[in-house]
PDB file of C-alpha atoms and ligand atoms in Angstrom:
ATOM      1  CA  MET R   1     118.552 105.744 198.573  1.00 97.00           C
ATOM      2  CA  ARG R   2     119.802 102.494 200.107  1.00 98.00           C
ATOM      3  CA  VAL R   3     119.105 102.080 203.808  1.00 98.00           C
ATOM      4  CA  ILE R   4     121.177  99.259 205.282  1.00 98.00           C
ATOM      5  CA  GLY R   5     120.863  98.024 208.867  1.00 98.00           C
ATOM      6  CA  ILE R   6     123.993  96.732 210.589  1.00 98.00           C
ATOM      7  CA  ILE R   7     122.596  94.115 212.936  1.00 98.00           C
ATOM      8  CA  SER R   8     123.623  91.095 214.998  1.00 97.00           C
ATOM      9  CA  GLY R   9     122.195  88.839 217.631  1.00 92.00           C
ATOM     10  CA  LYS R  10     124.956  89.139 220.169  1.00 92.00           C
ATOM     11  CA  GLY R  11     126.522  92.352 221.471  1.00 93.00           C
ATOM     12  CA  GLY R  12     130.187  93.243 221.160  1.00 96.00           C
ATOM     13  CA  VAL R  13     130.682  91.525 217.811  1.00 98.00           C
ATOM     14  CA  GLY R  14     131.605  94.701 215.913  1.00 98.00           C
ATOM     15  CA  LYS R  15     128.400  96.360 214.645  1.00 98.00           C
ATOM     16  CA  THR R  16     129.496  99.870 215.556  1.00 98.00           C
ATOM     17  CA  THR R  17     133.027  99.278 214.268  1.00 98.00           C
ATOM     18  CA  THR R  18     131.522  98.002 211.012  1.00 98.00           C
ATOM     19  CA  SER R  19     128.973 100.825 210.689  1.00 98.00           C
ATOM     20  CA  VAL R  20     131.545 103.554 211.136  1.00 98.00           C
ATOM     21  CA  ASN R  21     134.305 102.000 209.032  1.00 98.00           C
ATOM     22  CA  LEU R  22     132.052 100.766 206.254  1.00 98.00           C
ATOM     23  CA  GLY R  23     130.650 104.302 206.177  1.00 98.00           C
ATOM     24  CA  GLY R  24     134.180 105.685 205.914  1.00 98.00           C
ATOM     25  CA  ALA R  25     135.051 103.132 203.239  1.00 98.00           C
ATOM     26  CA  LEU R  26     131.961 103.989 201.149  1.00 98.00           C
ATOM     27  CA  ASN R  27     132.878 107.641 201.487  1.00 98.00           C
ATOM     28  CA  TYR R  28     136.392 106.739 200.250  1.00 98.00           C
ATOM     29  CA  PHE R  29     134.732 105.482 197.057  1.00 98.00           C
ATOM     30  CA  GLY R  30     132.928 108.807 196.650  1.00 98.00           C
ATOM     31  CA  GLU R  31     129.514 107.779 197.984  1.00 98.00           C
ATOM     32  CA  ASP R  32     127.420 110.265 199.933  1.00 98.00           C
ATOM     33  CA  VAL R  33     126.875 108.239 203.104  1.00 98.00           C
ATOM     34  CA  THR R  34     125.303 108.874 206.498  1.00 98.00           C
ATOM     35  CA  VAL R  35     125.905 106.592 209.471  1.00 98.00           C
ATOM     36  CA  VAL R  36     122.999 106.642 211.923  1.00 98.00           C
ATOM     37  CA  ASP R  37     123.407 105.586 215.561  1.00 97.00           C
ATOM     38  CA  ALA R  38     120.128 103.839 216.351  1.00 97.00           C
ATOM     39  CA  ASN R  39     121.434 102.122 219.469  1.00 94.00           C
ATOM     40  CA  PHE R  40     119.364 104.244 221.832  1.00 90.00           C
ATOM     41  CA  THR R  41     120.318 102.555 225.089  1.00 86.00           C
ATOM     42  CA  ALA R  42     124.072 102.372 224.459  1.00 88.00           C
ATOM     43  CA  PRO R  43     124.925 104.847 221.703  1.00 91.00           C
ATOM     44  CA  ASP R  44     128.621 104.547 220.890  1.00 93.00           C
ATOM     45  CA  ILE R  45     129.307 106.369 217.649  1.00 96.00           C
ATOM     46  CA  SER R  46     129.874 109.827 219.125  1.00 94.00           C
ATOM     47  CA  VAL R  47     132.231 108.383 221.740  1.00 92.00           C
ATOM     48  CA  LEU R  48     134.049 106.254 219.190  1.00 93.00           C
ATOM     49  CA  LEU R  49     134.653 109.305 217.004  1.00 95.00           C
ATOM     50  CA  GLY R  50     135.570 111.650 219.826  1.00 90.00           C
ATOM     51  CA  PHE R  51     132.606 113.961 220.303  1.00 82.00           C
ATOM     52  CA  PRO R  52     130.729 112.627 223.340  1.00 71.00           C
ATOM     53  CA  LYS R  53     129.106 115.945 224.287  1.00 81.00           C
ATOM     54  CA  LEU R  54     126.528 116.250 221.579  1.00 89.00           C
ATOM     55  CA  GLY R  55     124.118 119.071 221.014  1.00 92.00           C
ATOM     56  CA  LEU R  56     121.294 118.225 218.669  1.00 95.00           C
ATOM     57  CA  ASN R  57     121.224 114.542 217.794  1.00 95.00           C
ATOM     58  CA  LEU R  58     118.913 111.739 216.660  1.00 96.00           C
ATOM     59  CA  LYS R  59     116.988 111.855 219.950  1.00 94.00           C
ATOM     60  CA  SER R  60     116.300 115.564 219.365  1.00 94.00           C
ATOM     61  CA  VAL R  61     114.967 114.734 215.891  1.00 96.00           C
ATOM     62  CA  LEU R  62     112.792 111.884 217.182  1.00 94.00           C
ATOM     63  CA  SER R  63     111.331 114.082 219.900  1.00 92.00           C
ATOM     64  CA  GLY R  64     110.488 116.783 217.368  1.00 93.00           C
ATOM     65  CA  LYS R  65     112.978 119.363 218.676  1.00 93.00           C
ATOM     66  CA  CYS R  66     114.731 119.826 215.345  1.00 96.00           C
ATOM     67  CA  GLY R  67     114.910 118.642 211.771  1.00 97.00           C
ATOM     68  CA  VAL R  68     117.166 115.808 210.676  1.00 97.00           C
ATOM     69  CA  ASN R  69     119.665 118.100 208.929  1.00 96.00           C
ATOM     70  CA  ASP R  70     120.173 120.083 212.163  1.00 97.00           C
ATOM     71  CA  ALA R  71     121.465 116.957 213.902  1.00 97.00           C
ATOM     72  CA  LEU R  72     124.041 115.887 211.312  1.00 97.00           C
ATOM     73  CA  TYR R  73     127.770 115.920 212.034  1.00 96.00           C
ATOM     74  CA  ALA R  74     130.644 115.379 209.623  1.00 95.00           C
ATOM     75  CA  HIS R  75     133.768 113.316 210.157  1.00 95.00           C
ATOM     76  CA  SER R  76     136.943 114.865 208.674  1.00 94.00           C
ATOM     77  CA  SER R  77     136.642 112.395 205.786  1.00 95.00           C
ATOM     78  CA  GLY R  78     133.271 113.865 204.812  1.00 95.00           C
ATOM     79  CA  THR R  79     131.308 110.875 206.083  1.00 97.00           C
ATOM     80  CA  LYS R  80     128.066 112.183 207.584  1.00 98.00           C
ATOM     81  CA  LEU R  81     126.926 111.047 211.005  1.00 97.00           C
ATOM     82  CA  LEU R  82     123.586 111.174 212.757  1.00 97.00           C
ATOM     83  CA  PRO R  83     124.677 110.328 216.309  1.00 97.00           C
ATOM     84  CA  THR R  84     122.642 109.676 219.419  1.00 95.00           C
ATOM     85  CA  SER R  85     123.238 111.340 222.756  1.00 91.00           C
ATOM     86  CA  LEU R  86     124.316 109.355 225.792  1.00 84.00           C
ATOM     87  CA  SER R  87     122.093 111.520 227.963  1.00 77.00           C
ATOM     88  CA  LEU R  88     120.232 109.520 230.594  1.00 68.00           C
ATOM     89  CA  ALA R  89     117.468 112.114 230.601  1.00 67.00           C
ATOM     90  CA  GLU R  90     116.469 110.933 227.163  1.00 67.00           C
ATOM     91  CA  LEU R  91     116.826 107.217 227.842  1.00 64.00           C
ATOM     92  CA  ASN R  92     113.212 106.443 227.069  1.00 74.00           C
ATOM     93  CA  ILE R  93     113.043 108.057 223.688  1.00 81.00           C
ATOM     94  CA  ASP R  94     110.522 106.503 221.318  1.00 85.00           C
ATOM     95  CA  GLY R  95     112.275 105.202 218.229  1.00 90.00           C
ATOM     96  CA  SER R  96     109.127 104.232 216.363  1.00 91.00           C
ATOM     97  CA  ASN R  97     109.508 107.194 214.005  1.00 95.00           C
ATOM     98  CA  LEU R  98     113.046 106.141 213.011  1.00 97.00           C
ATOM     99  CA  SER R  99     111.914 105.016 209.589  1.00 97.00           C
ATOM    100  CA  ASN R 100     110.538 108.473 208.680  1.00 97.00           C
ATOM    101  CA  VAL R 101     113.598 110.248 210.045  1.00 97.00           C
ATOM    102  CA  VAL R 102     115.982 108.095 208.053  1.00 98.00           C
ATOM    103  CA  ARG R 103     114.029 108.675 204.820  1.00 97.00           C
ATOM    104  CA  ARG R 104     114.482 112.426 205.251  1.00 97.00           C
ATOM    105  CA  LEU R 105     118.269 112.122 204.925  1.00 98.00           C
ATOM    106  CA  ASP R 106     119.526 112.997 201.489  1.00 94.00           C
ATOM    107  CA  SER R 107     122.433 110.528 201.285  1.00 97.00           C
ATOM    108  CA  GLU R 108     122.699 107.819 198.645  1.00 97.00           C
ATOM    109  CA  ILE R 109     123.542 105.258 201.314  1.00 98.00           C
ATOM    110  CA  VAL R 110     122.420 105.237 204.944  1.00 98.00           C
ATOM    111  CA  LEU R 111     123.932 102.752 207.389  1.00 98.00           C
ATOM    112  CA  VAL R 112     121.937 102.192 210.576  1.00 98.00           C
ATOM    113  CA  ASP R 113     123.888 100.877 213.575  1.00 98.00           C
ATOM    114  CA  SER R 114     121.701  98.753 215.811  1.00 97.00           C
ATOM    115  CA  CYS R 115     121.534  97.587 219.415  1.00 94.00           C
ATOM    116  CA  ALA R 116     122.392  94.096 220.591  1.00 89.00           C
ATOM    117  CA  GLY R 117     119.661  91.577 221.256  1.00 88.00           C
ATOM    118  CA  PHE R 118     116.072  91.605 220.132  1.00 93.00           C
ATOM    119  CA  GLU R 119     114.545  94.455 222.123  1.00 90.00           C
ATOM    120  CA  LYS R 120     112.142  97.021 220.719  1.00 91.00           C
ATOM    121  CA  ASP R 121     114.925  99.245 219.353  1.00 92.00           C
ATOM    122  CA  PHE R 122     116.110  96.335 217.219  1.00 96.00           C
ATOM    123  CA  PHE R 123     112.670  96.177 215.602  1.00 97.00           C
ATOM    124  CA  HIS R 124     112.631  99.936 215.023  1.00 96.00           C
ATOM    125  CA  VAL R 125     115.825  99.430 213.044  1.00 97.00           C
ATOM    126  CA  LEU R 126     114.322  96.519 211.099  1.00 97.00           C
ATOM    127  CA  ASN R 127     111.321  98.692 210.256  1.00 97.00           C
ATOM    128  CA  ALA R 128     113.530 101.558 209.110  1.00 98.00           C
ATOM    129  CA  VAL R 129     115.844  99.684 206.722  1.00 98.00           C
ATOM    130  CA  ASP R 130     115.507  97.899 203.370  1.00 98.00           C
ATOM    131  CA  GLU R 131     118.573  95.684 203.572  1.00 98.00           C
ATOM    132  CA  VAL R 132     120.664  94.222 206.388  1.00 98.00           C
ATOM    133  CA  LEU R 133     124.235  93.175 206.980  1.00 98.00           C
ATOM    134  CA  ILE R 134     124.650  90.668 209.794  1.00 98.00           C
ATOM    135  CA  VAL R 135     127.819  90.968 211.870  1.00 98.00           C
ATOM    136  CA  CYS R 136     129.133  87.937 213.719  1.00 97.00           C
ATOM    137  CA  ASN R 137     132.333  86.418 215.066  1.00 98.00           C
ATOM    138  CA  SER R 138     133.671  82.905 214.581  1.00 95.00           C
ATOM    139  CA  ASP R 139     132.032  81.357 217.642  1.00 96.00           C
ATOM    140  CA  LEU R 140     128.917  79.287 218.052  1.00 96.00           C
ATOM    141  CA  LEU R 141     127.060  81.767 220.272  1.00 95.00           C
ATOM    142  CA  SER R 142     127.514  84.677 217.952  1.00 96.00           C
ATOM    143  CA  ALA R 143     126.629  82.497 214.967  1.00 97.00           C
ATOM    144  CA  THR R 144     123.425  81.072 216.491  1.00 97.00           C
ATOM    145  CA  ASN R 145     122.343  84.562 217.526  1.00 97.00           C
ATOM    146  CA  ALA R 146     123.156  85.806 214.031  1.00 97.00           C
ATOM    147  CA  LEU R 147     120.830  83.104 212.715  1.00 98.00           C
ATOM    148  CA  LYS R 148     118.013  84.534 214.859  1.00 97.00           C
ATOM    149  CA  ALA R 149     118.729  88.007 213.480  1.00 98.00           C
ATOM    150  CA  VAL R 150     118.635  86.658 209.919  1.00 98.00           C
ATOM    151  CA  ASN R 151     115.303  84.933 210.534  1.00 98.00           C
ATOM    152  CA  LEU R 152     113.784  88.094 212.017  1.00 98.00           C
ATOM    153  CA  ALA R 153     115.074  90.229 209.146  1.00 98.00           C
ATOM    154  CA  LYS R 154     113.512  87.804 206.674  1.00 98.00           C
ATOM    155  CA  GLN R 155     110.216  87.837 208.588  1.00 98.00           C
ATOM    156  CA  TYR R 156     110.243  91.609 208.222  1.00 97.00           C
ATOM    157  CA  GLY R 157     110.757  91.201 204.477  1.00 98.00           C
ATOM    158  CA  LYS R 158     114.254  92.684 204.475  1.00 98.00           C
ATOM    159  CA  LYS R 159     116.942  91.774 201.999  1.00 98.00           C
ATOM    160  CA  VAL R 160     119.783  89.981 203.785  1.00 98.00           C
ATOM    161  CA  LEU R 161     122.942  91.156 202.018  1.00 98.00           C
ATOM    162  CA  GLY R 162     125.193  88.719 203.839  1.00 98.00           C
ATOM    163  CA  LEU R 163     127.370  88.107 206.849  1.00 97.00           C
ATOM    164  CA  VAL R 164     130.321  90.176 207.971  1.00 97.00           C
ATOM    165  CA  LEU R 165     132.595  87.797 209.825  1.00 96.00           C
ATOM    166  CA  ASN R 166     134.525  90.117 212.111  1.00 97.00           C
ATOM    167  CA  ARG R 167     137.588  89.631 214.342  1.00 96.00           C
ATOM    168  CA  TYR R 168     138.611  86.706 212.181  1.00 93.00           C
ATOM    169  CA  ASP R 169     141.891  85.205 213.388  1.00 90.00           C
ATOM    170  CA  GLY R 170     141.775  81.737 211.886  1.00 86.00           C
ATOM    171  CA  THR R 171     140.494  80.120 215.097  1.00 91.00           C
ATOM    172  CA  GLY R 172     136.962  79.068 215.966  1.00 93.00           C
ATOM    173  CA  MET R 173     134.354  78.131 213.389  1.00 94.00           C
ATOM    174  CA  SER R 174     135.376  78.355 209.773  1.00 91.00           C
ATOM    175  CA  ALA R 175     133.589  80.751 207.467  1.00 91.00           C
ATOM    176  CA  LYS R 176     132.109  77.757 205.620  1.00 91.00           C
ATOM    177  CA  ALA R 177     130.752  76.231 208.850  1.00 94.00           C
ATOM    178  CA  ILE R 178     129.157  79.564 209.742  1.00 95.00           C
ATOM    179  CA  GLU R 179     127.645  79.907 206.283  1.00 95.00           C
ATOM    180  CA  ASN R 180     126.228  76.376 206.545  1.00 95.00           C
ATOM    181  CA  LEU R 181     124.748  77.053 209.979  1.00 96.00           C
ATOM    182  CA  ILE R 182     123.167  80.378 209.065  1.00 97.00           C
ATOM    183  CA  GLY R 183     122.371  79.740 205.410  1.00 97.00           C
ATOM    184  CA  VAL R 184     123.747  83.140 204.371  1.00 97.00           C
ATOM    185  CA  ASN R 185     127.015  83.901 202.565  1.00 95.00           C
ATOM    186  CA  VAL R 186     129.945  85.607 204.237  1.00 95.00           C
ATOM    187  CA  ILE R 187     130.453  88.727 202.091  1.00 95.00           C
ATOM    188  CA  GLY R 188     132.923  90.502 204.343  1.00 94.00           C
ATOM    189  CA  LEU R 189     135.719  89.038 206.379  1.00 92.00           C
ATOM    190  CA  VAL R 190     137.393  91.499 208.724  1.00 94.00           C
ATOM    191  CA  PRO R 191     140.486  90.266 210.533  1.00 93.00           C
ATOM    192  CA  GLU R 192     141.262  90.791 214.180  1.00 95.00           C
ATOM    193  CA  ASP R 193     143.404  93.894 213.893  1.00 95.00           C
ATOM    194  CA  GLN R 194     145.325  95.812 216.559  1.00 96.00           C
ATOM    195  CA  TYR R 195     144.793  98.988 214.534  1.00 97.00           C
ATOM    196  CA  ILE R 196     141.101  98.883 215.468  1.00 98.00           C
ATOM    197  CA  LYS R 197     142.168  99.411 219.073  1.00 97.00           C
ATOM    198  CA  LYS R 198     144.619 102.104 218.030  1.00 98.00           C
ATOM    199  CA  ALA R 199     141.817 103.891 216.149  1.00 98.00           C
ATOM    200  CA  LEU R 200     139.581 103.554 219.217  1.00 96.00           C
ATOM    201  CA  ASP R 201     142.318 105.077 221.392  1.00 97.00           C
ATOM    202  CA  GLU R 202     142.665 107.946 218.932  1.00 97.00           C
ATOM    203  CA  LYS R 203     138.883 108.228 218.537  1.00 97.00           C
ATOM    204  CA  ASP R 204     138.887 107.817 214.817  1.00 97.00           C
ATOM    205  CA  MET R 205     137.934 105.389 212.051  1.00 98.00           C
ATOM    206  CA  VAL R 206     140.585 102.820 211.242  1.00 98.00           C
ATOM    207  CA  VAL R 207     139.898 103.241 207.510  1.00 98.00           C
ATOM    208  CA  TYR R 208     140.819 106.911 207.813  1.00 97.00           C
ATOM    209  CA  LEU R 209     143.565 106.735 210.426  1.00 97.00           C
ATOM    210  CA  GLU R 210     145.323 103.633 209.102  1.00 96.00           C
ATOM    211  CA  PRO R 211     144.168 103.142 205.511  1.00 95.00           C
ATOM    212  CA  GLU R 212     146.663 100.319 204.873  1.00 91.00           C
ATOM    213  CA  ALA R 213     145.706  98.278 207.950  1.00 93.00           C
ATOM    214  CA  ASP R 214     144.263  94.822 207.219  1.00 91.00           C
ATOM    215  CA  ALA R 215     140.892  95.776 208.690  1.00 95.00           C
ATOM    216  CA  SER R 216     140.787  98.949 206.563  1.00 95.00           C
ATOM    217  CA  ILE R 217     141.472  96.943 203.428  1.00 93.00           C
ATOM    218  CA  ALA R 218     138.752  94.487 204.419  1.00 93.00           C
ATOM    219  CA  PHE R 219     136.201  97.267 204.960  1.00 97.00           C
ATOM    220  CA  LYS R 220     137.125  98.841 201.625  1.00 96.00           C
ATOM    221  CA  LYS R 221     136.722  95.499 199.868  1.00 93.00           C
ATOM    222  CA  LEU R 222     133.278  95.060 201.430  1.00 96.00           C
ATOM    223  CA  ALA R 223     132.304  98.633 200.499  1.00 98.00           C
ATOM    224  CA  ALA R 224     133.463  98.168 196.901  1.00 97.00           C
ATOM    225  CA  ASP R 225     131.492  94.918 196.580  1.00 95.00           C
ATOM    226  CA  LEU R 226     128.341  96.522 197.993  1.00 97.00           C
ATOM    227  CA  ILE R 227     128.358  99.248 195.364  1.00 98.00           C
ATOM    228  CA  GLY R 228     129.679  97.136 192.510  1.00 97.00           C
ATOM    229  CA  ARG R 229     133.074  98.823 192.280  1.00 96.00           C
ATOM    230  CA  ASP R 230     136.486  97.286 191.655  1.00 93.00           C
ATOM    231  CA  TYR R 231     139.003  97.463 194.446  1.00 91.00           C
ATOM    232  CA  LYS R 232     142.437  96.046 193.985  1.00 83.00           C
ATOM    233  CA  ILE R 233     143.687  94.735 197.307  1.00 80.00           C
ATOM    234  CA  PRO R 234     147.256  95.901 197.963  1.00 75.00           C
ATOM    235  CA  GLU R 235     150.128  93.447 198.301  1.00 66.00           C
ATOM    236  CA  VAL R 236     149.505  90.736 200.867  1.00 59.00           C
ATOM    237  CA  LYS R 237     151.195  91.743 204.089  1.00 58.00           C
ATOM    238  CA  ASN R 238     150.618  88.824 206.400  1.00 57.00           C
ATOM    239  CA  SER R 239     149.019  85.435 206.650  1.00 56.00           C
ATOM    240  CA  ARG R 240     145.698  86.548 208.111  1.00 62.00           C
ATOM    241  CA  LEU R 241     145.140  88.834 205.179  1.00 63.00           C
ATOM    242  CA  GLY R 242     146.322  86.007 202.963  1.00 64.00           C
ATOM    243  CA  ASP R 243     143.563  83.773 204.376  1.00 61.00           C
ATOM    244  CA  PHE R 244     141.116  86.541 203.755  1.00 65.00           C
ATOM    245  CA  LEU R 245     142.186  86.916 200.141  1.00 59.00           C
ATOM    246  CA  ARG R 246     142.018  83.170 199.543  1.00 59.00           C
ATOM    247  CA  PHE R 247     138.585  83.085 201.116  1.00 60.00           C
ATOM    248  CA  ILE R 248     137.209  85.716 198.798  1.00 58.00           C
ATOM    249  CA  GLY R 249     138.923  84.060 195.872  1.00 53.00           C
ATOM    250  CA  LEU R 250     141.547  86.659 195.046  1.00 44.00           C
TER     251      LEU R 250
HETATM  252  P1  ADP E 301     129.086  96.093 218.872  1.00 91.08           P
HETATM  253  O1  ADP E 301     128.728  97.419 218.266  1.00 91.08           O
HETATM  254  O2  ADP E 301     128.570  94.934 218.072  1.00 91.08           O
HETATM  255  O3  ADP E 301     128.689  95.996 220.313  1.00 91.08           O
HETATM  256  P2  ADP E 301     131.811  97.077 218.726  1.00 91.08           P
HETATM  257  O4  ADP E 301     131.932  97.560 217.319  1.00 91.08           O
HETATM  258  O5  ADP E 301     131.596  98.105 219.777  1.00 91.08           O
HETATM  259  O6  ADP E 301     130.680  95.949 218.822  1.00 91.08           O
HETATM  260  O7  ADP E 301     133.104  96.206 219.028  1.00 91.08           O
HETATM  261  C1  ADP E 301     133.303  95.604 220.295  1.00 91.08           C
HETATM  262  C2  ADP E 301     134.778  95.669 220.675  1.00 91.08           C
HETATM  263  O8  ADP E 301     135.545  94.881 219.761  1.00 91.08           O
HETATM  264  C3  ADP E 301     135.353  97.084 220.601  1.00 91.08           C
HETATM  265  O9  ADP E 301     136.276  97.253 221.646  1.00 91.08           O
HETATM  266  C4  ADP E 301     136.063  97.101 219.253  1.00 91.08           C
HETATM  267  O10 ADP E 301     137.120  98.034 219.229  1.00 91.08           O
HETATM  268  C5  ADP E 301     136.562  95.669 219.160  1.00 91.08           C
HETATM  269  N1  ADP E 301     136.693  95.222 217.765  1.00 91.08           N
HETATM  270  C6  ADP E 301     135.704  95.199 216.837  1.00 91.08           C
HETATM  271  N2  ADP E 301     136.158  94.701 215.666  1.00 91.08           N
HETATM  272  C7  ADP E 301     137.489  94.406 215.846  1.00 91.08           C
HETATM  273  C8  ADP E 301     138.524  93.864 214.997  1.00 91.08           C
HETATM  274  N3  ADP E 301     138.279  93.512 213.736  1.00 91.08           N
HETATM  275  N4  ADP E 301     139.767  93.715 215.528  1.00 91.08           N
HETATM  276  C9  ADP E 301     140.002  94.063 216.822  1.00 91.08           C
HETATM  277  N5  ADP E 301     139.075  94.578 217.663  1.00 91.08           N
HETATM  278  C10 ADP E 301     137.823  94.746 217.182  1.00 91.08           C
HETATM  279 MG1   MG E 302     127.602  98.983 219.120  1.00 91.08          MG
END
């Protein structure tokens, strides 16, 4: 089992978008994958995928109300989800048992979506995972906060898989400048893509709803690289994707 944390320093950079779509992309390649929403204060996955009124969920598992398999949901693609309820009543749930809960899942790959900032829930995620992907955007604030996340992950002895540079539109810091600042390679470059908003409006994953969208192709490329599979990127459709292809040397 591979347990991968999707973390960042700054909020709003695309952790949840990455968790859900990378999960969908891994599922596309036939992996048994579960996406866990470990953002206890602002859980977004159930809202993003259109089932906000949850019954049993990760909070129920953590509080001992049910087993982990009772709280699993499935997206139409087959991607498994362990969501967290928005319920204010359970706001103070103790996430310190997250590591044990996650190990009880029987997926080959578990992606753990994290909160923003370096609060206690962030450290519960670091404790629960073996590897991390760091999500950041092309601006100095998100990059410097990503550096803090990388340093903390290393302190916790976690393998840093690399950076996912999200919402890339050719402006701001270059991927090279970000790599130099953080000292970690960019292994995924996801363009700014209007289809992400469309998928959000339709409460679905972009990789499932719009499989040919630039962002979907980028998530599939990242998924393929993570599991050592070949993925032939379809014909270049526009310049942003062209930059992306040049960046990854294709
Ligand atoms: P986080 O989980 O890090 O707080 P989200 O995944 O919720 O970030 O993303 C924040 C906002 O940015 C959301 O509205 C999301 O739809 C949007 N977004 C994320 N990635 C992209 C992208 N590649 N292109 C366009 N919009 C994006
Ligand atoms: Mg989020």
